């Protein structure tokens, strides 16, 4: 019966929404500050951000080699 | 592979096996071996069975469990050894296109994105959807957790990438430009989470500053759509795969 299944779908939806509404939330200003802090803390290790010293970069332009 | 399209593949954490799947509706695990004479196809183990195509798969923290998402609108957790379904996740109203596991070792959650424009966060043990985000205007093609695990980014056919904070339970940033009209196929964060890389269907890669919300740079090089993008585990480079039959590494 479509009306019965609609009713049970709606009931399930209401249960799900109740669950989601009860989740503990923090303020965006705090969340944003923590994301920012994590970024800045780890920025030093991020090679794509600060670059690697040319000596250790395996993809640098090949320079000439001298045969000894 | 016995089917025409492979849509998902994943490495096992130990590096000893690969899981893949696609239009065959299954996820199969192949053990890897350096022995050229071994017939690897014979050792294939079919782990997951869905009623529609497999869009994404990922091993959990061990080689023994695989999480899959499918065009049938569900995600599922399987035991590799027995092929048994451990948990299924229902809640998406349309195909699920992507998933990503939370980064911490003790994490028990994962996020999935689908054609119903929703990104859902699930508890792996209970099968419950704990949070749901619906702000995109079109299919979500890719989701990726922020390195700290407190947020995740998503890329969609509506040409935007968005950042959702899990603890504030809402979208906190949109990365878009009026000049970008093509959908995002794949997103990934740099190691610190400061940069967000997005592969777009207009053949480019846009690099966004996560904190400022502005585009840092645009990378050209592919001759067709960028379909997938992943930053290396050590964060020194990232790789993109494209419809132009090439994989390119950017450093």
PDB file of C-alpha atoms in Angstrom, chain A residues 16 19-20 23-28 30-32 34-40 42-49 52 57 59, chain B residues 128-130 132 146-148 151 163 165 167-170 172 190-195 197 211 231 235-238 249 251:
ATOM      1  CA  UNK A  16      16.790  10.205  11.130  1.00  0.00           C
ATOM      2  CA  UNK A  19      19.095  11.840  15.320  1.00  0.00           C
ATOM      3  CA  UNK A  20      20.810  14.455  13.234  1.00  0.00           C
ATOM      4  CA  UNK A  23      24.277  16.009  17.211  1.00  0.00           C
ATOM      5  CA  UNK A  24      26.467  18.301  19.301  1.00  0.00           C
ATOM      6  CA  UNK A  25      27.626  21.262  17.272  1.00  0.00           C
ATOM      7  CA  UNK A  26      30.357  23.790  17.899  1.00  0.00           C
ATOM      8  CA  UNK A  27      30.450  27.354  16.624  1.00  0.00           C
ATOM      9  CA  UNK A  28      31.875  27.922  13.147  1.00  0.00           C
ATOM     10  CA  UNK A  30      35.815  27.903  16.758  1.00  0.00           C
ATOM     11  CA  UNK A  31      35.826  25.221  14.054  1.00  0.00           C
ATOM     12  CA  UNK A  32      37.403  27.618  11.570  1.00  0.00           C
ATOM     13  CA  UNK A  34      40.967  25.039  14.713  1.00  0.00           C
ATOM     14  CA  UNK A  35      41.202  24.260  10.981  1.00  0.00           C
ATOM     15  CA  UNK A  36      43.399  27.312  10.574  1.00  0.00           C
ATOM     16  CA  UNK A  37      45.602  26.253  13.468  1.00  0.00           C
ATOM     17  CA  UNK A  38      46.043  22.735  12.052  1.00  0.00           C
ATOM     18  CA  UNK A  39      47.000  24.208   8.662  1.00  0.00           C
ATOM     19  CA  UNK A  40      49.546  26.577  10.055  1.00  0.00           C
ATOM     20  CA  UNK A  42      51.666  21.551   9.549  1.00  0.00           C
ATOM     21  CA  UNK A  43      52.499  24.066   6.855  1.00  0.00           C
ATOM     22  CA  UNK A  44      56.210  23.657   7.379  1.00  0.00           C
ATOM     23  CA  UNK A  45      56.085  19.976   6.436  1.00  0.00           C
ATOM     24  CA  UNK A  46      53.960  20.495   3.354  1.00  0.00           C
ATOM     25  CA  UNK A  47      56.258  20.151   0.348  1.00  0.00           C
ATOM     26  CA  UNK A  48      53.644  21.366  -2.084  1.00  0.00           C
ATOM     27  CA  UNK A  49      53.315  24.561  -0.100  1.00  0.00           C
ATOM     28  CA  UNK A  52      61.694  21.210  -1.210  1.00  0.00           C
ATOM     29  CA  UNK A  57      64.113  17.247  -5.216  1.00  0.00           C
ATOM     30  CA  UNK A  59      62.253  15.908 -10.178  1.00  0.00           C
TER      31      UNK A  59
ATOM     32  CA  UNK B 128      23.819   4.846  10.861  1.00  0.00           C
ATOM     33  CA  UNK B 129      24.075   8.071   8.934  1.00  0.00           C
ATOM     34  CA  UNK B 130      25.310  10.502  11.561  1.00  0.00           C
ATOM     35  CA  UNK B 132      24.201  14.786   6.160  1.00  0.00           C
ATOM     36  CA  UNK B 146      40.754  17.111   5.604  1.00  0.00           C
ATOM     37  CA  UNK B 147      44.064  15.799   7.055  1.00  0.00           C
ATOM     38  CA  UNK B 148      42.946  16.454  10.645  1.00  0.00           C
ATOM     39  CA  UNK B 151      36.330  18.427   7.960  1.00  0.00           C
ATOM     40  CA  UNK B 163      34.440  22.470   2.603  1.00  0.00           C
ATOM     41  CA  UNK B 165      33.223  21.112   8.985  1.00  0.00           C
ATOM     42  CA  UNK B 167      32.012  19.496  14.338  1.00  0.00           C
ATOM     43  CA  UNK B 168      30.189  22.672  13.326  1.00  0.00           C
ATOM     44  CA  UNK B 169      27.971  20.452  11.163  1.00  0.00           C
ATOM     45  CA  UNK B 170      27.795  22.835   8.204  1.00  0.00           C
ATOM     46  CA  UNK B 172      32.166  26.502   5.847  1.00  0.00           C
ATOM     47  CA  UNK B 190      47.914  18.817   0.381  1.00  0.00           C
ATOM     48  CA  UNK B 191      49.618  17.398   3.486  1.00  0.00           C
ATOM     49  CA  UNK B 192      48.896  20.357   5.774  1.00  0.00           C
ATOM     50  CA  UNK B 193      45.448  20.897   4.356  1.00  0.00           C
ATOM     51  CA  UNK B 194      46.303  24.401   3.212  1.00  0.00           C
ATOM     52  CA  UNK B 195      45.879  23.605  -0.458  1.00  0.00           C
ATOM     53  CA  UNK B 197      43.565  20.479  -5.582  1.00  0.00           C
ATOM     54  CA  UNK B 211      41.772  29.102   4.418  1.00  0.00           C
ATOM     55  CA  UNK B 231      48.303  13.628  -3.445  1.00  0.00           C
ATOM     56  CA  UNK B 235      52.867  15.131   0.310  1.00  0.00           C
ATOM     57  CA  UNK B 236      55.682  15.957  -2.081  1.00  0.00           C
ATOM     58  CA  UNK B 237      53.754  15.532  -5.295  1.00  0.00           C
ATOM     59  CA  UNK B 238      50.358  14.747  -6.698  1.00  0.00           C
ATOM     60  CA  UNK B 249      52.829  13.668 -11.699  1.00  0.00           C
ATOM     61  CA  UNK B 251      55.640  18.403  -8.043  1.00  0.00           C
TER      62      UNK B 251
END
